[in-house]
Short mmCIF file of C-alpha atoms in Angstrom, two decimals:
data_model
loop_
_atom_site.label_atom_id
_atom_site.label_comp_id
_atom_site.label_asym_id
_atom_site.label_seq_id
_atom_site.Cartn_x
_atom_site.Cartn_y
_atom_site.Cartn_z
CA MET A 1 50.12 10.22 -23.69
CA ILE A 2 53.18 8.06 -24.32
CA GLU A 3 52.35 7.92 -28.01
CA ARG A 4 51.94 11.71 -28.16
CA LYS A 5 55.24 12.22 -26.31
CA ASP A 6 57.10 9.96 -28.75
CA ILE A 7 55.57 11.74 -31.74
CA ILE A 8 56.55 15.20 -30.45
CA SER A 9 60.08 14.05 -29.54
CA GLU A 10 60.64 12.44 -32.94
CA TYR A 11 59.28 15.52 -34.73
CA GLU A 12 61.67 17.79 -32.81
CA GLN A 13 64.58 15.66 -34.09
CA THR A 14 63.50 15.13 -37.72
CA GLY A 15 61.15 18.02 -38.43
CA SER A 16 59.27 15.80 -40.90
CA ILE A 17 55.78 14.37 -40.41
CA ARG A 18 56.40 11.63 -43.00
CA ALA A 19 59.64 10.60 -41.29
CA VAL A 20 57.91 10.40 -37.87
CA ALA A 21 55.09 8.28 -39.30
CA ARG A 22 57.61 5.97 -41.02
CA ASN A 23 59.91 5.60 -37.97
CA LEU A 24 57.12 5.02 -35.42
CA GLY A 25 54.79 3.05 -37.67
CA ILE A 26 51.86 5.42 -37.02
CA HIS A 27 49.44 6.73 -39.60
CA ARG A 28 50.51 10.05 -41.10
CA LYS A 29 47.16 11.76 -40.31
CA THR A 30 47.53 10.88 -36.62
CA VAL A 31 51.04 12.29 -36.55
CA LYS A 32 49.85 15.44 -38.36
CA ASN A 33 47.04 16.04 -35.83
CA TYR A 34 49.37 15.74 -32.84
CA VAL A 35 52.04 17.93 -34.46
CA ASN A 36 49.51 20.68 -35.29
CA GLU A 37 48.20 20.63 -31.68
CA TYR A 38 51.78 20.83 -30.39
CA LEU A 39 52.72 23.74 -32.66
CA ALA A 40 49.52 25.64 -31.72
CA ALA A 41 50.21 25.17 -27.99
CA LYS A 42 53.87 26.15 -28.45
CA SER A 43 52.90 29.41 -30.12
CA GLY A 44 50.68 30.28 -27.14
CA GLY A 45 53.57 30.50 -24.69
CA ASP A 46 55.19 28.33 -22.05
CA GLU A 47 52.08 28.04 -19.83
CA THR A 48 49.89 26.92 -22.74
CA LEU A 49 52.51 24.40 -23.85
CA THR A 50 52.91 23.01 -20.34
CA ALA A 51 49.15 22.65 -19.92
CA TYR A 52 48.91 20.87 -23.27
CA LEU A 53 51.70 18.42 -22.44
CA LYS A 54 50.02 17.57 -19.07
CA SER A 55 46.53 17.12 -20.48
CA GLU A 56 45.27 13.78 -21.71
CA PRO A 57 44.48 13.35 -25.39
CA SER A 58 40.81 13.73 -26.36
CA TYR A 59 39.08 11.68 -28.99
CA LYS A 60 36.02 12.33 -31.08
CA VAL A 61 33.64 9.46 -30.37
CA PRO A 62 31.04 8.94 -33.10
CA GLN A 63 27.36 8.96 -32.09
CA ARG A 64 26.26 5.37 -31.63
CA ASP A 65 22.77 3.93 -31.47
CA ARG A 66 21.52 3.10 -27.98
CA THR A 67 21.73 -0.64 -27.44
CA VAL A 68 20.00 -0.75 -24.02
CA LEU A 69 17.65 2.24 -24.15
CA THR A 70 15.65 0.86 -27.03
CA GLY A 71 12.56 2.51 -28.44
CA GLU A 72 10.32 0.41 -26.18
CA VAL A 73 12.25 1.43 -23.05
CA ARG A 74 12.22 5.10 -24.00
CA ALA A 75 8.48 4.90 -24.73
CA LEU A 76 7.88 3.39 -21.27
CA ILE A 77 9.95 6.13 -19.57
CA ASP A 78 8.16 8.81 -21.59
CA MET A 79 4.80 7.37 -20.51
CA CYS A 80 5.87 7.60 -16.84
CA LEU A 81 6.99 11.21 -17.35
CA ARG A 82 3.67 12.11 -18.97
CA ASP A 83 1.84 10.49 -16.07
CA ASN A 84 3.92 12.63 -13.68
CA GLU A 85 2.98 15.76 -15.60
CA GLU A 86 -0.72 14.88 -15.38
CA LYS A 87 -0.39 14.40 -11.62
CA ARG A 88 1.32 17.78 -11.24
CA GLN A 89 -1.46 19.49 -13.19
CA ARG A 90 -4.15 18.06 -10.91
CA GLY A 91 -2.17 18.84 -7.74
CA ASP A 92 -0.83 15.36 -6.96
CA ARG A 93 2.84 16.30 -7.10
CA LYS A 94 3.62 14.10 -4.10
CA LEU A 95 2.50 10.99 -5.99
CA CYS A 96 4.85 11.53 -8.94
CA MET A 97 7.29 8.77 -9.77
CA LYS A 98 10.94 9.42 -9.00
CA ALA A 99 13.75 8.14 -11.19
CA SER A 100 14.10 5.11 -8.90
CA ASP A 101 10.40 4.29 -9.32
CA ILE A 102 10.67 4.58 -13.10
CA HIS A 103 13.74 2.32 -13.06
CA THR A 104 11.76 -0.22 -11.02
CA ALA A 105 8.86 -0.03 -13.49
CA VAL A 106 11.25 -0.62 -16.40
CA GLY A 107 12.70 -3.65 -14.62
CA ARG A 108 9.24 -5.07 -13.92
CA ALA A 109 8.42 -4.72 -17.62
CA GLY A 110 11.28 -7.13 -18.35
CA PHE A 111 14.01 -4.71 -19.51
CA LYS A 112 17.52 -4.75 -18.07
CA VAL A 113 18.62 -1.12 -17.89
CA SER A 114 20.96 0.46 -15.36
CA TYR A 115 19.70 3.13 -13.01
CA SER A 116 22.27 5.63 -14.30
CA SER A 117 21.05 5.16 -17.87
CA VAL A 118 17.48 5.87 -16.81
CA CYS A 119 18.57 8.99 -14.88
CA LYS A 120 20.62 10.26 -17.81
CA TYR A 121 17.72 9.82 -20.22
CA ILE A 122 15.34 11.60 -17.82
CA ARG A 123 17.75 14.51 -17.40
CA THR A 124 18.19 14.77 -21.16
CA THR A 125 14.44 14.62 -21.78
CA LEU A 126 13.48 17.13 -19.09
CA GLY A 127 16.56 19.34 -19.59
CA HIS A 128 17.53 19.28 -15.91
CA ALA A 129 20.91 20.68 -14.93
CA GLU A 130 23.23 18.87 -12.57
CA GLU A 131 22.49 19.72 -8.92
CA ALA A 132 24.99 19.95 -6.12
CA ASP A 133 24.84 16.97 -3.76
CA GLU A 134 24.06 17.58 -0.11
CA CYS A 135 26.32 16.25 2.62
CA PHE A 136 24.71 14.09 5.31
CA ILE A 137 26.10 13.35 8.76
CA ARG A 138 26.07 9.63 9.50
CA GLN A 139 24.25 8.78 12.75
CA ARG A 140 24.53 5.78 15.06
CA TYR A 141 21.38 4.29 16.61
CA SER A 142 20.87 1.74 19.36
CA PRO A 143 18.47 -1.19 18.77
CA GLY A 144 14.98 -0.58 20.07
CA ARG A 145 15.60 2.94 21.33
CA ASP A 146 14.25 5.47 18.78
CA CYS A 147 11.19 5.40 16.57
CA GLU A 148 10.34 8.39 14.35
CA PHE A 149 6.82 9.54 13.49
CA ASP A 150 5.49 11.92 10.87
CA TRP A 151 2.37 12.79 8.89
CA GLY A 152 1.96 12.98 5.12
CA GLU A 153 -0.99 13.97 2.96
CA MET A 154 -2.18 12.92 -0.48
CA TYR A 155 -5.18 12.80 -2.79
CA LEU A 156 -6.59 9.43 -3.82
CA THR A 157 -9.67 8.46 -5.79
CA ILE A 158 -11.92 6.62 -3.32
CA ASP A 159 -15.17 5.13 -4.62
CA GLY A 160 -14.99 7.37 -7.70
CA ARG A 161 -14.31 10.62 -5.83
CA ARG A 162 -11.04 12.47 -5.33
CA THR A 163 -10.44 12.44 -1.57
CA LYS A 164 -7.79 14.04 0.62
CA LEU A 165 -6.27 11.49 3.00
CA TYR A 166 -3.50 11.48 5.58
CA ILE A 167 -0.84 8.86 6.13
CA ALA A 168 0.88 8.26 9.49
CA VAL A 169 4.36 6.80 9.01
CA PHE A 170 6.52 5.12 11.67
CA THR A 171 10.20 4.34 11.12
CA MET A 172 12.47 2.47 13.52
CA ALA A 173 15.81 4.31 13.50
CA TYR A 174 18.04 1.25 13.90
CA SER A 175 16.41 -1.22 11.50
CA ASN A 176 14.67 1.33 9.22
CA TYR A 177 11.53 -0.81 9.61
CA ARG A 178 8.62 1.15 8.16
CA SER A 179 4.90 0.96 8.82
CA ALA A 180 2.12 3.30 7.72
CA PHE A 181 -1.61 3.80 8.29
CA ILE A 182 -4.19 5.87 6.38
CA PHE A 183 -6.72 8.16 8.05
CA LEU A 184 -9.46 10.53 6.99
CA HIS A 185 -8.29 13.28 9.34
CA GLN A 186 -5.02 14.42 10.87
CA ASP A 187 -6.43 14.81 14.36
CA THR A 188 -5.83 13.60 17.90
CA GLN A 189 -7.98 10.52 17.43
CA ALA A 190 -5.97 9.40 14.39
CA PHE A 191 -2.76 10.20 16.30
CA LEU A 192 -3.77 7.88 19.13
CA GLU A 193 -5.05 5.10 16.89
CA SER A 194 -1.96 5.11 14.67
CA HIS A 195 0.25 4.46 17.71
CA ARG A 196 -2.05 1.72 18.96
CA LEU A 197 -1.97 -0.04 15.56
CA PHE A 198 1.81 0.26 15.23
CA PHE A 199 2.60 -1.03 18.72
CA ARG A 200 0.13 -3.88 18.20
CA GLU A 201 1.87 -4.75 14.91
CA LEU A 202 5.28 -4.87 16.61
CA GLY A 203 4.10 -6.50 19.81
CA HIS A 204 6.63 -4.24 21.56
CA VAL A 205 7.17 -0.54 22.33
CA PRO A 206 10.31 1.54 21.53
CA HIS A 207 11.92 3.46 24.38
CA ARG A 208 11.57 6.88 22.73
CA MET A 209 9.34 8.45 20.08
CA VAL A 210 10.68 11.34 17.99
CA TYR A 211 8.30 14.05 16.68
CA ASP A 212 8.54 17.39 14.98
CA ASN A 213 6.41 20.37 16.13
CA MET A 214 3.04 18.90 15.11
CA ARG A 215 -0.11 20.20 16.79
CA VAL A 216 -1.24 16.79 17.97
CA ALA A 217 2.04 16.31 19.89
CA VAL A 218 3.07 19.83 21.05
CA LYS A 219 0.54 21.69 23.20
CA ASP A 220 2.31 25.06 23.42
CA PHE A 221 5.79 26.62 23.25
CA VAL A 222 5.61 28.99 26.26
CA GLY A 223 8.64 28.28 28.41
CA GLY A 224 9.61 25.33 26.26
CA LYS A 225 7.73 22.63 24.39
CA HIS A 226 4.93 20.96 26.32
CA PRO A 227 3.32 17.69 25.20
CA THR A 228 -0.40 17.46 24.51
CA ASP A 229 -2.76 15.50 26.73
CA ALA A 230 -2.95 12.82 24.04
CA LEU A 231 0.83 12.33 24.07
CA VAL A 232 0.82 12.20 27.87
CA ARG A 233 -1.87 9.49 27.71
CA LEU A 234 0.23 7.49 25.24
CA GLU A 235 3.34 7.73 27.41
CA ALA A 236 1.40 6.69 30.52
CA ALA A 237 -0.15 3.69 28.74
CA TYR A 238 2.91 2.42 26.85
CA GLY A 239 5.83 3.69 28.96
CA PHE A 240 7.91 5.44 26.26
CA THR A 241 9.42 8.93 26.39
CA HIS A 242 9.48 11.59 23.66
CA ARG A 243 11.85 13.99 21.94
CA PHE A 244 10.89 17.04 19.88
CA CYS A 245 12.98 18.32 16.97
CA ASN A 246 13.97 21.99 16.74
CA ALA A 247 11.66 24.32 14.86
CA HIS A 248 11.94 24.07 11.06
CA ARG A 249 14.39 21.19 11.45
CA GLY A 250 12.30 18.18 10.56
CA ASN A 251 15.38 16.48 9.11
CA GLU A 252 16.67 16.03 12.68
CA LYS A 253 14.40 13.01 12.91
CA GLY A 254 16.74 11.34 10.46
CA HIS A 255 14.71 8.66 8.63
CA VAL A 256 11.04 9.44 8.63
CA GLU A 257 11.11 12.63 6.54
CA ARG A 258 12.33 10.48 3.69
CA SER A 259 10.12 7.55 4.72
CA VAL A 260 6.89 9.49 4.19
CA GLU A 261 7.90 10.21 0.61
CA VAL A 262 9.19 6.69 -0.01
CA VAL A 263 6.12 4.91 1.38
CA ARG A 264 3.68 7.25 -0.35
CA ARG A 265 5.30 6.82 -3.73
CA ALA A 266 5.84 3.07 -3.34
CA ALA A 267 2.16 2.58 -2.56
CA PHE A 268 0.41 5.06 -4.85
CA CYS A 269 2.64 6.27 -7.69
CA ARG A 270 1.31 3.52 -9.97
CA VAL A 271 -2.22 2.98 -8.61
CA ASP A 272 -4.20 5.76 -6.90
CA THR A 273 -7.81 4.59 -7.35
CA PHE A 274 -9.50 2.33 -4.78
CA GLU A 275 -12.98 1.21 -3.80
CA SER A 276 -12.51 2.18 -0.15
CA VAL A 277 -10.03 3.53 2.37
CA LYS A 278 -9.59 -0.01 3.66
CA ALA A 279 -8.44 -1.14 0.20
CA ALA A 280 -5.93 1.73 0.12
CA GLN A 281 -4.66 0.62 3.54
CA VAL A 282 -4.08 -2.88 2.18
CA GLN A 283 -1.98 -1.35 -0.61
CA VAL A 284 0.07 0.61 1.95
CA ALA A 285 0.69 -2.51 4.04
CA TYR A 286 1.87 -4.38 0.95
CA ALA A 287 4.19 -1.53 -0.05
CA CYS A 288 5.72 -1.43 3.44
CA SER A 289 6.28 -5.18 3.42
CA GLU A 290 8.17 -4.85 0.13
CA LEU A 291 10.25 -1.96 1.48
CA ASN A 292 11.08 -3.89 4.64
CA THR A 293 12.41 -6.96 2.81
CA PRO A 294 14.85 -5.73 0.16
CA LEU A 295 17.23 -8.19 -1.47
CA GLY A 296 20.98 -7.88 -1.11
CA VAL A 297 20.96 -5.56 1.91
CA ILE A 298 24.17 -5.67 3.94
CA GLY A 299 23.34 -6.86 7.42
CA GLY A 300 19.88 -8.12 6.42
CA GLY A 301 16.59 -6.45 5.70
CA ALA A 302 14.45 -4.44 8.09
CA GLU A 303 12.40 -7.46 9.15
CA GLN A 304 15.59 -9.26 10.18
CA LYS A 305 16.93 -6.29 12.11
CA ILE A 306 13.62 -5.68 13.85
CA GLU A 307 14.07 -9.07 15.54
CA GLU A 308 17.24 -7.67 17.12
CA GLU A 309 15.26 -4.69 18.36
CA TRP A 310 12.49 -6.76 19.95
CA GLY A 311 14.83 -7.92 22.68
CA CYS A 312 15.71 -4.29 23.49
CA MET A 313 12.18 -2.81 23.37
CA LEU A 314 9.64 -2.31 26.13
CA PRO A 315 6.94 -4.98 26.50
CA LEU A 316 3.44 -4.23 25.24
CA VAL A 317 1.41 -4.43 28.46
CA ARG A 318 -1.77 -2.45 27.67
CA GLU A 319 -3.40 -0.43 24.92
CA VAL A 320 -4.79 3.09 24.99
CA GLY A 321 -8.43 3.74 24.17
CA CYS A 322 -8.69 5.81 21.00
CA PHE A 323 -12.36 6.32 20.33
CA GLU A 324 -14.90 9.01 21.11
CA GLN A 325 -18.17 7.93 22.69
CA ARG A 326 -21.46 9.66 21.85
CA ASP A 327 -25.15 8.90 22.33
CA TYR A 328 -27.65 9.11 19.48
CA THR A 329 -31.34 8.45 18.84
CA VAL A 330 -32.06 6.25 15.82
CA ASP A 331 -34.21 8.18 13.33
CA LYS A 332 -37.15 6.94 11.27
CA TYR A 333 -34.82 5.77 8.48
CA GLY A 334 -33.02 3.42 10.88
CA THR A 335 -29.86 5.53 10.91
CA VAL A 336 -27.71 7.64 13.21
CA VAL A 337 -26.34 10.89 11.78
CA ILE A 338 -22.62 11.33 12.48
CA GLY A 339 -20.82 14.21 10.79
CA LYS A 340 -23.61 14.71 8.20
CA VAL A 341 -23.46 11.03 7.24
CA HIS A 342 -26.37 8.63 7.88
CA TYR A 343 -25.09 5.25 9.15
CA SER A 344 -27.66 2.43 9.25
CA VAL A 345 -28.42 0.30 12.32
CA PRO A 346 -30.77 -2.71 12.70
CA ASP A 347 -34.32 -1.53 12.03
CA HIS A 348 -35.72 -2.76 15.36
CA LEU A 349 -33.77 0.07 17.05
CA VAL A 350 -35.79 2.91 15.45
CA GLY A 351 -36.57 5.51 18.09
CA LYS A 352 -34.20 3.98 20.66
CA LYS A 353 -31.08 5.44 22.27
CA VAL A 354 -27.79 3.92 21.09
CA THR A 355 -24.13 4.60 21.84
CA ALA A 356 -21.66 5.17 19.01
CA LEU A 357 -17.93 4.53 19.40
CA LEU A 358 -16.27 6.85 16.90
CA TYR A 359 -12.85 5.68 15.72
CA SER A 360 -10.82 7.56 13.15
CA ASN A 361 -11.80 5.21 10.32
CA ALA A 362 -14.72 3.25 11.78
CA VAL A 363 -18.04 3.61 13.61
CA LYS A 364 -19.31 0.98 16.05
CA VAL A 365 -22.88 1.26 17.31
CA CYS A 366 -23.76 -0.34 20.67
CA TYR A 367 -27.12 -1.05 22.27
CA ARG A 368 -27.31 -2.15 25.90
CA GLY A 369 -23.58 -2.78 25.99
CA GLU A 370 -23.39 -4.95 22.86
CA VAL A 371 -22.04 -3.96 19.42
CA VAL A 372 -24.95 -4.25 16.96
CA CYS A 373 -23.23 -2.98 13.80
CA GLU A 374 -20.03 -1.50 12.42
CA HIS A 375 -19.34 0.82 9.46
CA GLU A 376 -16.26 2.15 7.76
CA ARG A 377 -16.26 5.94 8.16
CA THR A 378 -16.57 8.06 5.05
CA PRO A 379 -15.49 11.69 4.53
CA LEU A 380 -18.38 12.27 2.13
CA ASN A 381 -21.79 13.59 3.16
CA GLY A 382 -24.66 11.24 2.44
CA TRP A 383 -25.83 7.75 3.36
CA LYS A 384 -24.05 4.52 4.26
CA LEU A 385 -26.67 1.77 4.47
CA ASP A 386 -26.48 -2.01 4.92
CA ILE A 387 -29.47 -3.87 3.50
CA MET A 388 -29.04 -6.57 6.17
CA HIS A 389 -30.16 -4.00 8.76
CA TYR A 390 -33.62 -3.66 7.14
CA LEU A 391 -34.67 -7.30 6.70
CA THR A 392 -37.46 -7.14 9.32
CA THR A 393 -39.05 -4.16 7.60
CA LEU A 394 -38.49 -5.51 4.08
CA ARG A 395 -40.08 -8.80 5.05
CA ARG A 396 -43.32 -6.83 5.59
CA LYS A 397 -42.72 -4.48 2.64
CA PRO A 398 -40.85 -6.50 -0.03
CA GLY A 399 -41.92 -4.11 -2.78
CA ALA A 400 -39.62 -1.47 -1.30
CA VAL A 401 -36.50 -3.49 -2.11
CA ALA A 402 -36.16 -2.53 -5.79
CA GLY A 403 -36.08 1.24 -5.23
CA SER A 404 -34.24 1.28 -1.91
CA VAL A 405 -30.98 3.11 -1.36
CA ALA A 406 -29.79 0.07 0.59
CA LEU A 407 -30.07 -2.07 -2.56
CA TYR A 408 -28.29 0.64 -4.57
CA MET A 409 -25.39 0.51 -2.09
CA LEU A 410 -25.22 -3.29 -2.21
CA ARG A 411 -22.33 -5.02 -3.91
CA ASP A 412 -22.54 -5.12 -7.70
CA ASP A 413 -22.56 -8.93 -7.89
CA LEU A 414 -25.46 -9.16 -5.43
CA LYS A 415 -27.38 -6.41 -7.21
CA LEU A 416 -26.96 -8.39 -10.42
CA ILE A 417 -28.36 -11.51 -8.71
CA PHE A 418 -31.42 -9.54 -7.57
CA GLU A 419 -32.01 -7.87 -10.94
CA SER A 420 -31.52 -11.11 -12.90
CA HIS A 421 -33.43 -13.59 -10.73
CA PHE A 422 -35.49 -11.85 -8.02
CA ALA A 423 -36.79 -8.63 -9.60
CA GLU A 424 -40.28 -10.21 -9.88
CA SER A 425 -40.09 -11.93 -6.48
CA PRO A 426 -38.35 -9.50 -4.06
CA ALA A 427 -39.89 -11.31 -1.07
CA ASP A 428 -37.82 -14.41 -1.93
CA PHE A 429 -34.69 -12.28 -2.06
CA VAL A 430 -35.42 -10.91 1.42
CA ILE A 431 -35.97 -14.47 2.72
CA LEU A 432 -32.65 -15.50 1.15
CA LEU A 433 -30.84 -12.67 2.92
CA GLN A 434 -32.56 -13.43 6.22
CA LYS A 435 -31.71 -17.14 6.05
CA THR A 436 -28.12 -16.28 5.19
CA ARG A 437 -27.88 -14.06 8.26
CA ASP A 438 -29.65 -16.51 10.59
CA ARG A 439 -27.41 -19.42 9.56
CA GLY A 440 -24.28 -17.37 10.20
CA LEU A 441 -23.30 -17.23 6.53
CA SER A 442 -22.04 -14.22 4.56
CA LEU A 443 -22.98 -12.48 1.34
CA ASP A 444 -20.00 -14.19 -0.30
CA ASP A 445 -21.82 -17.50 0.26
CA ILE A 446 -24.77 -16.25 -1.80
CA VAL A 447 -22.51 -15.39 -4.72
CA LYS A 448 -20.75 -18.76 -4.42
CA ALA A 449 -24.05 -20.63 -4.25
CA GLU A 450 -25.44 -18.78 -7.29
CA LYS A 451 -22.45 -19.91 -9.35
CA CYS A 452 -22.91 -23.46 -8.08
CA ILE A 453 -26.60 -23.40 -9.10
CA ARG A 454 -25.79 -22.20 -12.61
CA ARG A 455 -23.11 -24.90 -12.98
CA ARG A 456 -25.78 -27.49 -12.18
CA ARG A 457 -27.97 -25.96 -14.91
CA MET A 458 -30.72 -25.20 -12.41
CA HIS A 459 -32.99 -22.17 -12.36
CA VAL A 460 -31.73 -19.59 -9.86
CA THR A 461 -34.63 -19.44 -7.41
CA LEU A 462 -35.11 -19.49 -3.66
CA ASP A 463 -35.78 -23.23 -3.81
CA ALA A 464 -32.46 -23.76 -5.58
CA PHE A 465 -30.66 -21.80 -2.86
CA ASN A 466 -32.47 -23.88 -0.25
CA GLN A 467 -31.14 -27.06 -1.87
CA VAL A 468 -27.58 -25.77 -2.15
CA MET A 469 -27.13 -23.61 0.98
CA PHE A 470 -29.81 -24.64 3.45
CA ALA A 471 -30.43 -28.33 2.72
CA GLU A 472 -31.18 -30.77 5.56
CA ASP A 473 -30.26 -34.41 5.93
CA GLY A 474 -32.71 -37.21 6.68
CA ASN A 475 -32.59 -36.55 10.45
CA GLY A 476 -33.73 -32.94 10.06
CA GLN A 477 -30.23 -31.58 10.71
CA GLU A 478 -28.86 -28.81 8.53
CA LYS A 479 -26.10 -29.82 6.16
CA VAL A 480 -22.97 -27.71 6.42
CA TRP A 481 -22.48 -25.38 3.44
CA HIS A 482 -18.76 -25.22 2.61
CA MET A 483 -18.04 -22.05 0.68
CA GLY A 484 -14.56 -23.10 -0.35
CA THR A 485 -14.23 -26.89 -0.57
CA SER A 486 -10.96 -27.83 -2.23
CA SER A 487 -10.49 -30.67 -4.66
CA LYS A 488 -8.36 -32.48 -2.07
CA ASP A 489 -11.20 -32.34 0.46
CA ILE A 490 -13.66 -33.66 -2.13
CA GLU A 491 -11.28 -36.47 -3.04
CA LYS A 492 -10.72 -37.35 0.62
CA ARG A 493 -14.45 -37.48 1.33
CA ALA A 494 -15.02 -39.65 -1.76
CA MET A 495 -12.32 -42.09 -0.70
CA ASP A 496 -13.68 -42.23 2.86
CA GLY A 497 -17.14 -42.95 1.48
CA LEU A 498 -15.79 -45.62 -0.85
CA ARG A 499 -13.92 -47.31 1.99
CA GLY A 500 -17.10 -47.23 4.11
CA VAL A 501 -19.19 -48.86 1.35
CA THR A 502 -16.48 -51.49 0.81
CA ALA A 503 -16.39 -52.33 4.49
CA LEU A 504 -20.19 -52.55 4.59
CA LEU A 505 -20.29 -54.92 1.62
CA ALA A 506 -17.49 -57.02 3.09
CA SER A 507 -19.33 -57.39 6.38
CA GLY A 508 -22.50 -58.40 4.53
CA ILE A 509 -20.73 -61.04 2.49
CA ASN A 510 -19.00 -62.48 5.56
CA GLY A 511 -22.34 -62.64 7.33
CA GLN A 512 -23.92 -64.53 4.46
CA ASN A 513 -21.01 -66.99 4.32
CA ALA A 514 -21.28 -67.63 8.02
CA ALA A 515 -25.01 -68.26 7.72
CA GLY A 516 -24.43 -70.66 4.81
CA HIS A 517 -21.90 -72.73 6.76
CA GLY A 518 -24.26 -72.98 9.70
CA ALA A 519 -27.15 -74.27 7.57
CA GLY A 520 -24.96 -76.92 5.92
CA ALA A 521 -23.84 -78.20 9.25
#
């Protein structure tokens, strides 16, 4: 602006563009541009001239090549945007990646790009207009007082099928500590179990839980909001109080409305296919642990602040029961039918009365007060069989193994072992499973032993498994099968054995020397 002011002042005195350029040492084209702008503004009147003199000069910046947003970075962002579009088309809008998620993905790919650059490219690509920012009122929270709860829903691919699941999200208001749990249903049972899992994870109980007008928490609205029997049970067991938000004002909870979206995207925006609900829960737990320990947070991360809250929370004295108990008769297939799903039980219980404890994500079957089996619940109609439950029957009918649904539902690595080595001798496979169960070993031990047998270049037979897994020492005692023996353990045992042999030889030599001296005397 100083340069423009000097040019205009000098031009008013000389009236010559060449003279101004010569006196000020500025290029003649620059002087000509400023003089033309000044004369055009002057001809428009005093207001136009005043506005021109107060405005800052503008420059035409040439279009430069992007130095940070290279072709590889743009291709990666475009791939994320295409993935978002595919999710919207199949109804998974809630799993789409936000700009922050795309920026994180770019960083993990090894590119250093600012968040603003990513946002600008996304806006340019999608043609989004600038939106007005919303104003938020800053709140102050006391440690250990408020915890916010909310439900979210999503579609994941579980065991090859697209399944609707629900996620229960807890957020501590002071520390912003997040925890989440996945359920098959959004019902009272899941509501109770989610609280039990969260309080067990913390080891403490917040003073107050904050809910919106969800059916599992609010019984009715006649004469005010009344809590459900389930919420009353929770308060009686854990000692906390509750607060309900106003109708259609879920944002009054403060954190958790955003937390549901953040946790859901952090866990499933990149991977949404899992073998089981339990595997999806592991992914959620990992995502929450990453969200709770961010780097560079002023005042520490959520896990550091939660330690401050522990001293202000209520103690965890007892837990609420969150299962439904029902009695069933085991059918001829050795199963109990729960919600159109056949769950297997040990085959010696056919025709007997059993008690099933129905949790939101699990089924435990009891007989005479003892738990005899446990299954992960499935939302799909059909069969959920464990081949270990049918060993007594298969021992008498080994030919039924090959075509059984229980074998079809067995792990792929174990099915491969059967098809490769025991297809002609199914009775040996049943004996192998029975010995594994009787010795307190797991199916993982069979897979480990099969690899060990092949490394020794032995034929994979029942006798080979007997040598590796069920061998006995000279005293008739069973040798311990170590599934995961480390190289350090092997080295330690070898050194101990070597020291023992050395000591034995030394004692023998000393004995011989002593005998020799005695004879000479």
